[in-house]
Short mmCIF file of C-alpha atoms in Angstrom, two decimals:
data_model
loop_
_atom_site.label_atom_id
_atom_site.label_comp_id
_atom_site.label_asym_id
_atom_site.label_seq_id
_atom_site.Cartn_x
_atom_site.Cartn_y
_atom_site.Cartn_z
CA UNK A 1 -247.27 -58.46 -140.88
CA UNK A 2 -248.37 -55.38 -138.91
CA UNK A 3 -247.54 -57.17 -135.64
CA UNK A 4 -244.04 -57.94 -136.93
CA UNK A 5 -243.46 -54.31 -137.93
CA UNK A 6 -244.76 -53.09 -134.56
CA UNK A 7 -242.53 -55.54 -132.68
CA UNK A 8 -239.50 -54.40 -134.70
CA UNK A 9 -240.23 -50.75 -133.90
CA UNK A 10 -240.59 -51.55 -130.19
CA UNK A 11 -237.33 -53.48 -130.16
CA UNK A 12 -235.52 -50.66 -131.94
CA UNK A 13 -237.00 -48.11 -129.56
CA UNK A 14 -235.95 -50.29 -126.66
CA UNK A 15 -232.39 -50.49 -127.97
CA UNK A 16 -232.29 -46.74 -128.45
CA UNK A 17 -233.55 -46.13 -124.91
CA UNK A 18 -231.06 -48.61 -123.50
CA UNK A 19 -228.16 -47.00 -125.36
CA UNK A 20 -229.23 -43.54 -124.28
CA UNK A 21 -229.61 -44.67 -120.69
CA UNK A 22 -226.11 -46.14 -120.77
CA UNK A 23 -224.68 -42.88 -122.08
CA UNK A 24 -226.56 -40.93 -119.41
CA UNK A 25 -225.06 -43.15 -116.73
CA UNK A 26 -221.56 -42.68 -118.10
CA UNK A 27 -221.93 -38.91 -118.32
CA UNK A 28 -223.23 -38.79 -114.77
CA UNK A 29 -220.15 -40.76 -113.75
CA UNK A 30 -217.87 -38.29 -115.54
CA UNK A 31 -219.37 -35.42 -113.56
CA UNK A 32 -219.13 -37.38 -110.33
CA UNK A 33 -215.45 -38.15 -110.96
CA UNK A 34 -214.69 -34.53 -111.81
CA UNK A 35 -216.53 -33.11 -108.79
CA UNK A 36 -215.31 -35.58 -106.19
CA UNK A 37 -211.78 -36.67 -107.13
CA UNK A 38 -210.49 -34.29 -109.77
CA UNK A 39 -206.84 -33.35 -109.96
CA UNK A 40 -207.29 -30.32 -112.20
CA UNK A 41 -207.53 -27.76 -109.39
CA UNK A 42 -204.38 -29.14 -107.73
CA UNK A 43 -202.56 -29.18 -111.06
CA UNK A 44 -203.56 -25.58 -111.69
CA UNK A 45 -202.48 -24.48 -108.23
CA UNK A 46 -198.97 -25.78 -108.93
CA UNK A 47 -198.88 -24.42 -112.47
CA UNK A 48 -199.99 -20.99 -111.25
CA UNK A 49 -198.44 -20.58 -107.82
CA UNK A 50 -195.29 -22.71 -108.02
CA UNK A 51 -194.37 -21.96 -111.64
CA UNK A 52 -196.20 -18.74 -112.51
CA UNK A 53 -196.26 -16.76 -115.76
CA UNK A 54 -195.28 -18.89 -118.76
CA UNK A 55 -194.54 -16.67 -121.74
CA UNK A 56 -193.03 -18.55 -124.68
CA UNK A 57 -189.25 -18.86 -124.52
CA UNK A 58 -189.09 -18.23 -120.78
CA UNK A 59 -187.66 -20.51 -118.11
CA UNK A 60 -191.13 -20.81 -116.58
CA UNK A 61 -192.52 -22.07 -119.86
CA UNK A 62 -189.97 -24.88 -119.78
CA UNK A 63 -190.84 -25.66 -116.15
CA UNK A 64 -194.48 -25.96 -117.20
CA UNK A 65 -193.51 -28.35 -119.99
CA UNK A 66 -191.58 -30.52 -117.52
CA UNK A 67 -194.35 -30.48 -114.92
CA UNK A 68 -197.27 -31.32 -117.20
CA UNK A 69 -195.29 -34.06 -118.93
CA UNK A 70 -194.51 -35.68 -115.58
CA UNK A 71 -198.17 -35.47 -114.52
CA UNK A 72 -199.38 -37.07 -117.73
CA UNK A 73 -196.78 -39.81 -117.31
CA UNK A 74 -198.18 -40.53 -113.84
CA UNK A 75 -201.58 -41.35 -115.37
CA UNK A 76 -200.31 -44.45 -117.14
CA UNK A 77 -201.23 -43.36 -120.66
CA UNK A 78 -200.12 -45.36 -123.69
CA UNK A 79 -197.82 -42.55 -124.84
CA UNK A 80 -196.48 -39.30 -123.42
CA UNK A 81 -193.99 -37.26 -125.40
CA UNK A 82 -192.73 -33.80 -126.31
CA UNK A 83 -192.93 -32.21 -129.74
CA UNK A 84 -190.24 -29.67 -130.54
CA UNK A 85 -191.29 -26.22 -131.70
CA UNK A 86 -189.35 -22.98 -132.15
CA UNK A 87 -191.14 -20.05 -130.52
CA UNK A 88 -190.78 -16.27 -130.31
CA UNK A 89 -188.94 -14.98 -127.24
CA UNK A 90 -190.09 -11.49 -126.27
CA UNK A 91 -189.24 -10.05 -122.85
CA UNK A 92 -190.91 -7.13 -121.10
CA UNK A 93 -187.91 -5.80 -119.19
CA UNK A 94 -188.40 -3.22 -116.45
CA UNK A 95 -191.88 -2.23 -115.33
CA UNK A 96 -193.35 0.43 -117.61
CA UNK A 97 -194.06 3.97 -116.44
CA UNK A 98 -196.40 6.58 -117.87
CA UNK A 99 -198.01 9.88 -117.03
CA UNK A 100 -200.19 12.58 -118.52
CA UNK A 101 -198.31 15.88 -118.71
CA UNK A 102 -200.78 18.76 -118.52
CA UNK A 103 -198.68 21.87 -118.14
CA UNK A 104 -196.56 21.22 -115.06
CA UNK A 105 -199.01 18.65 -113.62
CA UNK A 106 -198.04 14.97 -113.97
CA UNK A 107 -200.79 12.36 -113.55
CA UNK A 108 -199.53 8.80 -113.41
CA UNK A 109 -201.55 6.18 -115.31
CA UNK A 110 -201.11 2.37 -115.50
CA UNK A 111 -199.75 0.98 -118.78
CA UNK A 112 -198.04 -2.17 -120.02
CA UNK A 113 -196.19 -2.86 -123.24
CA UNK A 114 -198.03 -4.89 -125.84
CA UNK A 115 -196.45 -8.19 -126.82
CA UNK A 116 -193.84 -7.82 -129.53
CA UNK A 117 -193.48 -4.07 -129.06
CA UNK A 118 -190.15 -2.31 -129.28
CA UNK A 119 -188.85 -0.22 -126.41
CA UNK A 120 -188.94 3.53 -126.11
CA UNK A 121 -185.67 5.41 -125.79
CA UNK A 122 -184.02 4.81 -122.42
CA UNK A 123 -185.24 8.22 -121.30
CA UNK A 124 -188.77 7.46 -122.48
CA UNK A 125 -191.02 9.08 -125.08
CA UNK A 126 -192.91 12.37 -124.71
CA UNK A 127 -195.28 13.70 -127.38
CA UNK A 128 -198.67 15.27 -127.97
CA UNK A 129 -201.60 12.88 -128.14
CA UNK A 130 -204.32 12.45 -130.71
CA UNK A 131 -207.35 10.33 -129.76
CA UNK A 132 -209.12 8.07 -132.25
CA UNK A 133 -211.86 5.48 -131.99
CA UNK A 134 -210.25 3.01 -134.34
CA UNK A 135 -208.07 2.33 -137.35
CA UNK A 136 -210.61 3.74 -139.79
CA UNK A 137 -210.65 7.13 -138.04
CA UNK A 138 -206.85 7.04 -137.87
CA UNK A 139 -206.67 6.67 -141.65
CA UNK A 140 -208.93 9.69 -142.13
CA UNK A 141 -206.55 11.90 -140.13
CA UNK A 142 -203.57 11.26 -142.39
CA UNK A 143 -200.58 13.54 -141.73
CA UNK A 144 -202.22 15.04 -138.63
CA UNK A 145 -200.82 12.19 -136.54
CA UNK A 146 -197.21 12.74 -137.61
CA UNK A 147 -194.92 13.15 -134.59
CA UNK A 148 -197.72 12.33 -132.16
CA UNK A 149 -198.77 9.45 -129.93
CA UNK A 150 -201.98 7.91 -131.22
CA UNK A 151 -204.43 6.99 -128.48
CA UNK A 152 -206.87 4.27 -129.56
CA UNK A 153 -209.88 4.57 -127.26
CA UNK A 154 -212.66 2.43 -128.73
CA UNK A 155 -214.19 0.50 -125.80
CA UNK A 156 -215.65 -2.98 -125.83
CA UNK A 157 -219.40 -2.80 -126.51
CA UNK A 158 -221.28 -3.58 -123.26
CA UNK A 159 -224.52 -4.45 -125.10
CA UNK A 160 -223.35 -7.83 -126.39
CA UNK A 161 -224.20 -10.80 -124.19
CA UNK A 162 -221.49 -12.73 -126.03
CA UNK A 163 -218.51 -10.76 -124.74
CA UNK A 164 -216.14 -12.33 -127.28
CA UNK A 165 -218.14 -10.50 -129.94
CA UNK A 166 -217.30 -7.22 -128.20
CA UNK A 167 -213.66 -8.22 -127.97
CA UNK A 168 -213.49 -9.14 -131.64
CA UNK A 169 -215.02 -5.81 -132.63
CA UNK A 170 -212.21 -3.71 -131.16
CA UNK A 171 -209.10 -5.91 -130.84
CA UNK A 172 -207.85 -4.83 -134.28
CA UNK A 173 -206.69 -1.52 -132.77
CA UNK A 174 -204.48 -3.46 -130.37
CA UNK A 175 -203.11 -5.88 -132.94
CA UNK A 176 -202.57 -3.57 -135.91
CA UNK A 177 -202.83 -0.06 -134.44
CA UNK A 178 -199.09 0.54 -134.11
CA UNK A 179 -198.44 -0.64 -137.66
CA UNK A 180 -201.07 1.65 -139.16
CA UNK A 181 -200.06 4.63 -137.00
CA UNK A 182 -196.38 4.17 -137.89
CA UNK A 183 -197.24 4.36 -141.60
CA UNK A 184 -198.59 7.87 -140.96
CA UNK A 185 -195.55 9.03 -138.98
CA UNK A 186 -196.80 8.56 -135.43
CA UNK A 187 -194.08 8.07 -132.79
CA UNK A 188 -196.01 5.72 -130.50
CA UNK A 189 -199.44 4.31 -129.69
CA UNK A 190 -201.47 3.82 -126.55
CA UNK A 191 -204.41 1.40 -126.71
CA UNK A 192 -207.39 1.17 -124.37
CA UNK A 193 -207.34 -2.20 -122.62
CA UNK A 194 -209.72 -4.90 -123.87
CA UNK A 195 -211.85 -4.90 -120.74
CA UNK A 196 -215.56 -4.31 -120.09
CA UNK A 197 -215.14 -2.89 -116.59
CA UNK A 198 -213.37 0.23 -115.36
CA UNK A 199 -210.28 -0.63 -113.33
CA UNK A 200 -206.57 0.05 -113.05
CA UNK A 201 -205.27 -3.12 -114.74
CA UNK A 202 -203.72 -2.64 -118.17
CA UNK A 203 -204.26 -5.70 -120.39
CA UNK A 204 -201.44 -6.81 -122.66
CA UNK A 205 -201.81 -8.90 -125.82
CA UNK A 206 -200.24 -9.58 -129.17
CA UNK A 207 -199.56 -6.84 -131.68
CA UNK A 208 -197.85 -6.96 -135.06
CA UNK A 209 -195.85 -4.54 -137.19
CA UNK A 210 -196.69 -6.63 -140.24
CA UNK A 211 -194.30 -6.06 -143.13
CA UNK A 212 -193.02 -2.69 -141.91
CA UNK A 213 -189.23 -2.30 -142.00
CA UNK A 214 -187.76 -2.43 -138.49
CA UNK A 215 -186.66 1.17 -138.56
CA UNK A 216 -190.34 2.17 -138.71
CA UNK A 217 -191.36 0.22 -135.61
CA UNK A 218 -192.85 2.41 -132.88
CA UNK A 219 -193.46 1.53 -129.20
CA UNK A 220 -197.00 0.55 -128.29
CA UNK A 221 -198.64 -0.03 -124.92
CA UNK A 222 -202.02 -0.74 -123.36
CA UNK A 223 -203.51 1.68 -120.86
CA UNK A 224 -206.00 0.62 -118.17
CA UNK A 225 -209.64 1.50 -118.76
CA UNK A 226 -209.58 4.00 -115.87
CA UNK A 227 -206.44 5.51 -117.36
CA UNK A 228 -208.07 5.71 -120.78
CA UNK A 229 -211.10 7.49 -119.35
CA UNK A 230 -208.85 9.95 -117.56
CA UNK A 231 -206.67 10.65 -120.60
CA UNK A 232 -209.73 11.21 -122.78
CA UNK A 233 -211.19 13.60 -120.21
CA UNK A 234 -207.93 15.58 -119.99
CA UNK A 235 -207.69 15.81 -123.79
CA UNK A 236 -211.13 17.36 -124.00
CA UNK A 237 -210.02 20.23 -121.76
CA UNK A 238 -206.49 20.49 -123.20
CA UNK A 239 -205.93 18.95 -126.66
CA UNK A 240 -202.29 20.15 -126.55
CA UNK A 241 -201.31 18.11 -123.49
CA UNK A 242 -198.48 15.60 -123.75
CA UNK A 243 -198.09 11.98 -122.75
CA UNK A 244 -194.95 10.30 -121.46
CA UNK A 245 -194.20 6.59 -121.36
CA UNK A 246 -191.16 4.43 -120.95
CA UNK A 247 -190.71 0.73 -121.62
CA UNK A 248 -187.65 -1.47 -122.12
CA UNK A 249 -189.01 -4.58 -123.86
CA UNK A 250 -187.11 -6.45 -126.57
CA UNK A 251 -187.35 -9.44 -128.88
CA UNK A 252 -184.65 -12.09 -128.47
CA UNK A 253 -183.82 -14.89 -130.94
CA UNK A 254 -186.41 -17.66 -131.26
CA UNK A 255 -186.18 -20.33 -128.56
CA UNK A 256 -186.68 -24.08 -128.54
CA UNK A 257 -189.82 -25.20 -126.71
CA UNK A 258 -192.34 -28.04 -126.83
CA UNK A 259 -195.92 -29.13 -127.19
CA UNK A 260 -196.73 -31.70 -124.50
CA UNK A 261 -198.71 -34.71 -125.76
CA UNK A 262 -200.27 -37.77 -124.15
CA UNK A 263 -202.59 -40.36 -125.65
CA UNK A 264 -204.74 -43.43 -125.20
CA UNK A 265 -204.66 -45.64 -128.29
CA UNK A 266 -207.99 -46.44 -129.92
CA UNK A 267 -209.26 -50.02 -129.85
CA UNK A 268 -211.36 -50.02 -133.03
CA UNK A 269 -210.01 -47.31 -135.34
CA UNK A 270 -206.72 -46.20 -133.75
CA UNK A 271 -205.77 -44.38 -136.94
CA UNK A 272 -208.52 -41.84 -136.21
CA UNK A 273 -207.31 -39.19 -133.75
CA UNK A 274 -209.39 -37.08 -131.37
CA UNK A 275 -207.64 -34.12 -129.74
CA UNK A 276 -208.46 -32.31 -126.53
CA UNK A 277 -206.25 -29.42 -125.47
CA UNK A 278 -205.41 -25.92 -124.31
CA UNK A 279 -202.33 -23.72 -124.50
CA UNK A 280 -199.55 -24.03 -121.97
CA UNK A 281 -198.06 -20.56 -122.43
CA UNK A 282 -199.45 -17.44 -120.80
CA UNK A 283 -198.69 -13.75 -120.81
CA UNK A 284 -196.10 -12.52 -118.34
CA UNK A 285 -198.11 -10.14 -116.15
CA UNK A 286 -199.64 -12.95 -114.06
CA UNK A 287 -199.82 -16.73 -113.92
CA UNK A 288 -202.54 -17.04 -116.56
CA UNK A 289 -204.90 -19.18 -114.48
CA UNK A 290 -207.89 -18.44 -116.69
CA UNK A 291 -205.88 -17.93 -119.89
CA UNK A 292 -205.12 -20.72 -120.32
CA UNK A 293 -204.04 -22.66 -117.27
CA UNK A 294 -207.69 -23.68 -116.85
CA UNK A 295 -207.86 -25.15 -120.35
CA UNK A 296 -204.61 -27.04 -119.84
CA UNK A 297 -205.67 -28.78 -116.62
CA UNK A 298 -209.21 -29.40 -117.86
CA UNK A 299 -207.81 -31.20 -120.89
CA UNK A 300 -205.51 -33.24 -118.67
CA UNK A 301 -208.49 -34.04 -116.45
CA UNK A 302 -210.47 -35.34 -119.43
CA UNK A 303 -207.88 -37.98 -120.19
CA UNK A 304 -207.39 -38.71 -116.47
CA UNK A 305 -211.10 -39.44 -116.00
CA UNK A 306 -211.23 -41.74 -119.01
CA UNK A 307 -208.08 -43.58 -117.98
CA UNK A 308 -209.23 -43.86 -114.37
CA UNK A 309 -212.50 -45.46 -115.52
CA UNK A 310 -210.55 -47.84 -117.76
CA UNK A 311 -212.47 -46.52 -120.75
CA UNK A 312 -211.39 -48.13 -124.01
CA UNK A 313 -211.93 -45.53 -126.72
CA UNK A 314 -212.78 -46.56 -130.24
CA UNK A 315 -210.51 -43.82 -131.60
CA UNK A 316 -207.14 -42.62 -130.36
CA UNK A 317 -207.64 -39.84 -127.80
CA UNK A 318 -204.80 -37.37 -127.55
CA UNK A 319 -204.35 -34.54 -125.08
CA UNK A 320 -202.21 -31.74 -126.54
CA UNK A 321 -200.86 -28.86 -124.48
CA UNK A 322 -199.91 -26.33 -127.12
CA UNK A 323 -197.04 -23.88 -126.72
CA UNK A 324 -197.11 -20.27 -127.97
CA UNK A 325 -200.76 -19.55 -128.63
CA UNK A 326 -200.47 -16.05 -127.18
CA UNK A 327 -197.83 -14.47 -129.38
CA UNK A 328 -197.36 -16.56 -132.48
CA UNK A 329 -199.40 -19.74 -132.66
CA UNK A 330 -196.30 -21.78 -133.39
CA UNK A 331 -197.38 -24.79 -131.30
CA UNK A 332 -200.63 -25.31 -133.18
CA UNK A 333 -198.89 -24.83 -136.52
CA UNK A 334 -196.14 -27.33 -135.64
CA UNK A 335 -198.67 -29.90 -134.45
CA UNK A 336 -200.50 -29.69 -137.79
CA UNK A 337 -197.22 -29.83 -139.73
CA UNK A 338 -196.21 -33.06 -138.00
CA UNK A 339 -199.72 -34.50 -138.35
CA UNK A 340 -199.53 -33.96 -142.10
CA UNK A 341 -196.07 -35.51 -142.30
CA UNK A 342 -197.38 -38.59 -140.52
CA UNK A 343 -200.57 -38.60 -142.62
CA UNK A 344 -202.68 -38.64 -139.44
CA UNK A 345 -206.45 -38.49 -139.71
CA UNK A 346 -207.96 -36.17 -137.11
CA UNK A 347 -211.71 -36.56 -136.84
CA UNK A 348 -212.41 -34.34 -133.81
CA UNK A 349 -210.67 -31.58 -131.86
CA UNK A 350 -211.86 -29.90 -128.67
CA UNK A 351 -210.19 -26.86 -127.12
CA UNK A 352 -210.68 -24.99 -123.85
CA UNK A 353 -209.36 -21.42 -124.07
CA UNK A 354 -212.11 -19.19 -122.75
CA UNK A 355 -211.49 -19.30 -119.02
CA UNK A 356 -212.37 -21.58 -116.14
CA UNK A 357 -215.88 -20.28 -115.49
CA UNK A 358 -219.10 -22.35 -115.44
CA UNK A 359 -219.58 -24.25 -118.71
CA UNK A 360 -222.52 -23.15 -120.83
CA UNK A 361 -221.99 -25.12 -124.04
CA UNK A 362 -219.80 -25.40 -127.10
CA UNK A 363 -218.85 -23.29 -130.09
CA UNK A 364 -218.73 -25.67 -133.04
CA UNK A 365 -216.96 -25.65 -136.39
CA UNK A 366 -218.63 -28.30 -138.53
CA UNK A 367 -220.80 -28.83 -141.57
CA UNK A 368 -224.57 -28.75 -141.13
CA UNK A 369 -224.90 -32.51 -140.71
CA UNK A 370 -222.34 -32.81 -137.93
CA UNK A 371 -223.53 -29.63 -136.26
CA UNK A 372 -227.05 -31.04 -136.07
CA UNK A 373 -225.62 -34.30 -134.78
CA UNK A 374 -223.90 -32.50 -131.88
CA UNK A 375 -227.01 -30.44 -131.24
CA UNK A 376 -228.78 -33.76 -130.82
CA UNK A 377 -226.68 -34.35 -127.69
CA UNK A 378 -228.27 -31.41 -125.87
CA UNK A 379 -230.56 -33.61 -123.76
CA UNK A 380 -227.50 -35.26 -122.22
CA UNK A 381 -226.14 -31.89 -121.08
CA UNK A 382 -229.24 -30.04 -119.90
CA UNK A 383 -229.21 -31.68 -116.42
CA UNK A 384 -225.81 -29.99 -115.96
CA UNK A 385 -227.08 -26.56 -117.11
CA UNK A 386 -225.12 -26.82 -120.36
CA UNK A 387 -227.37 -25.69 -123.18
CA UNK A 388 -225.63 -23.50 -125.78
CA UNK A 389 -224.57 -25.31 -128.96
CA UNK A 390 -223.74 -22.75 -131.62
CA UNK A 391 -221.76 -22.45 -134.82
CA UNK A 392 -218.59 -20.46 -134.19
CA UNK A 393 -214.83 -20.38 -133.66
CA UNK A 394 -213.57 -23.45 -131.78
CA UNK A 395 -210.03 -22.41 -130.80
CA UNK A 396 -206.84 -20.81 -132.07
CA UNK A 397 -204.62 -23.87 -131.61
CA UNK A 398 -206.92 -26.41 -133.23
CA UNK A 399 -207.74 -23.90 -135.95
CA UNK A 400 -204.54 -25.07 -137.66
CA UNK A 401 -205.87 -28.62 -138.12
CA UNK A 402 -207.04 -29.20 -141.67
CA UNK A 403 -208.09 -32.86 -141.93
CA UNK A 404 -210.93 -33.02 -144.46
CA UNK A 405 -213.31 -34.81 -142.12
CA UNK A 406 -212.52 -32.99 -138.90
CA UNK A 407 -215.15 -31.54 -136.57
CA UNK A 408 -213.97 -28.93 -134.05
CA UNK A 409 -215.49 -27.59 -130.85
CA UNK A 410 -214.53 -25.04 -128.22
CA UNK A 411 -215.78 -25.12 -124.64
CA UNK A 412 -218.00 -22.10 -123.95
CA UNK A 413 -217.92 -21.05 -120.31
CA UNK A 414 -219.92 -18.11 -119.03
CA UNK A 415 -217.91 -15.15 -120.38
CA UNK A 416 -219.26 -12.18 -118.42
CA UNK A 417 -216.20 -11.92 -116.13
CA UNK A 418 -213.57 -13.31 -118.49
CA UNK A 419 -212.29 -9.97 -119.77
CA UNK A 420 -211.88 -8.68 -116.22
CA UNK A 421 -208.82 -10.97 -116.12
CA UNK A 422 -207.80 -11.60 -119.72
CA UNK A 423 -204.08 -10.77 -120.25
CA UNK A 424 -203.93 -8.73 -117.04
CA UNK A 425 -202.00 -8.88 -113.77
CA UNK A 426 -205.06 -10.18 -111.88
CA UNK A 427 -205.34 -13.42 -113.89
CA UNK A 428 -204.22 -15.40 -110.86
CA UNK A 429 -205.16 -18.62 -109.14
CA UNK A 430 -207.40 -16.87 -106.62
CA UNK A 431 -209.69 -15.88 -109.52
CA UNK A 432 -210.48 -19.58 -110.16
CA UNK A 433 -213.50 -21.34 -108.68
CA UNK A 434 -212.71 -25.01 -108.10
CA UNK A 435 -216.20 -26.28 -108.82
CA UNK A 436 -216.61 -24.28 -112.03
CA UNK A 437 -213.24 -25.55 -113.26
CA UNK A 438 -214.25 -29.15 -112.59
CA UNK A 439 -217.65 -28.77 -114.25
CA UNK A 440 -215.87 -27.61 -117.39
CA UNK A 441 -213.65 -30.68 -117.39
CA UNK A 442 -216.64 -33.00 -116.98
CA UNK A 443 -218.48 -31.25 -119.80
CA UNK A 444 -215.50 -31.67 -122.11
CA UNK A 445 -215.16 -35.36 -121.16
CA UNK A 446 -218.82 -35.92 -121.98
CA UNK A 447 -218.68 -34.45 -125.46
CA UNK A 448 -215.46 -36.28 -126.31
CA UNK A 449 -217.04 -39.54 -125.12
CA UNK A 450 -220.21 -39.03 -127.19
CA UNK A 451 -218.23 -38.29 -130.34
CA UNK A 452 -215.99 -41.30 -129.73
CA UNK A 453 -219.04 -43.54 -129.30
CA UNK A 454 -221.04 -42.29 -132.27
CA UNK A 455 -218.36 -41.03 -134.66
CA UNK A 456 -218.75 -38.13 -137.06
CA UNK A 457 -220.79 -38.07 -140.26
CA UNK A 458 -218.47 -38.43 -143.23
CA UNK A 459 -219.22 -36.50 -146.43
CA UNK A 460 -220.88 -38.56 -149.13
CA UNK A 461 -219.01 -39.15 -152.37
CA UNK A 462 -220.26 -37.25 -155.39
#
């Protein structure tokens, strides 16, 4: 009896080792394919240099839709199609100008309008400035800000290794600062750029007036970190100085755009859908190579690798290039709306929207059982220096998906340089390292493959 039990254990261990070895070989092949014959860098070069900035509603956004659809069609997928979505259409207009007015001395500083902002008067806006470190301090000042430009100057905390934690701790002043300042009678706001280094690039981003009536909207702009330091220094020596800025942005009627979708149909449970994606739109100051051109082409590369290897997935694998993540999230919301209408069952979603730097791991949204399951894959990834598997936000676009059994993950590249480029005019193709981009695509392919092979752990019935 003992011999039989021992033999059974050895056989089971042998099967486990064989299965693991097979997975290791496949993952090694994914990395080889990505590093030796990838198309993602070439795709990104065209998306960035031939098309350029892709803000929702723009002509370039439509060119990006057309291009990525044609490239997915060239891969021979089972389906490639467009999904209609109405998106906001905000335009920046003429380049913004700004200067500090200290007596008769004018000191020019770099600014850019925040997404969704209204314009100043055609002649610009001049007013005294009051500096605050955040929305809480603003509220404590009350009527003191009436008739003034509020200058939000809380910097990103350099102590956090996870730079997204620093971003999250101060981005509220960008998103809601104008709304809160307008309630107190301010005439405009200037926000320190979300950037850990000191430079002359102002970083744009979404802002919202919330439920304020339109007549209360005030212009709001980002100022570069060097500009913010300079303005703060000048205010210390002359609190009565004035600030001038001029911008001509406007919001046009919503425009028709598209999510771009391609898929390989599952061979065992085709009704179960696994998504991999990034967002096709970018801000308008640059071509958005890191945010999120990298995520777009990495997601396309995932499905290219699998198709090229003639991989037959158990579940349907779908690449989704979402439109309008930056200033509305309409693409992700529309995708979920249609998925619900079709009663689709999404079991896994993977997003890349943190730049094209070297992959370090994944941020995972899952219950404890599935999180531990994914953590159990760490040995597969350690040879590729991928080691961080943590609970956290997976991605803004896939955040909309609400299937009861879904597990979500976001690629986590090294983030130390990400905010040097995020939403700024230097987020260009020359900031991308080809090898790092390809490593990210291989890492994504590997996780998608492992989930497809092993499935997710379904909740037990009560």
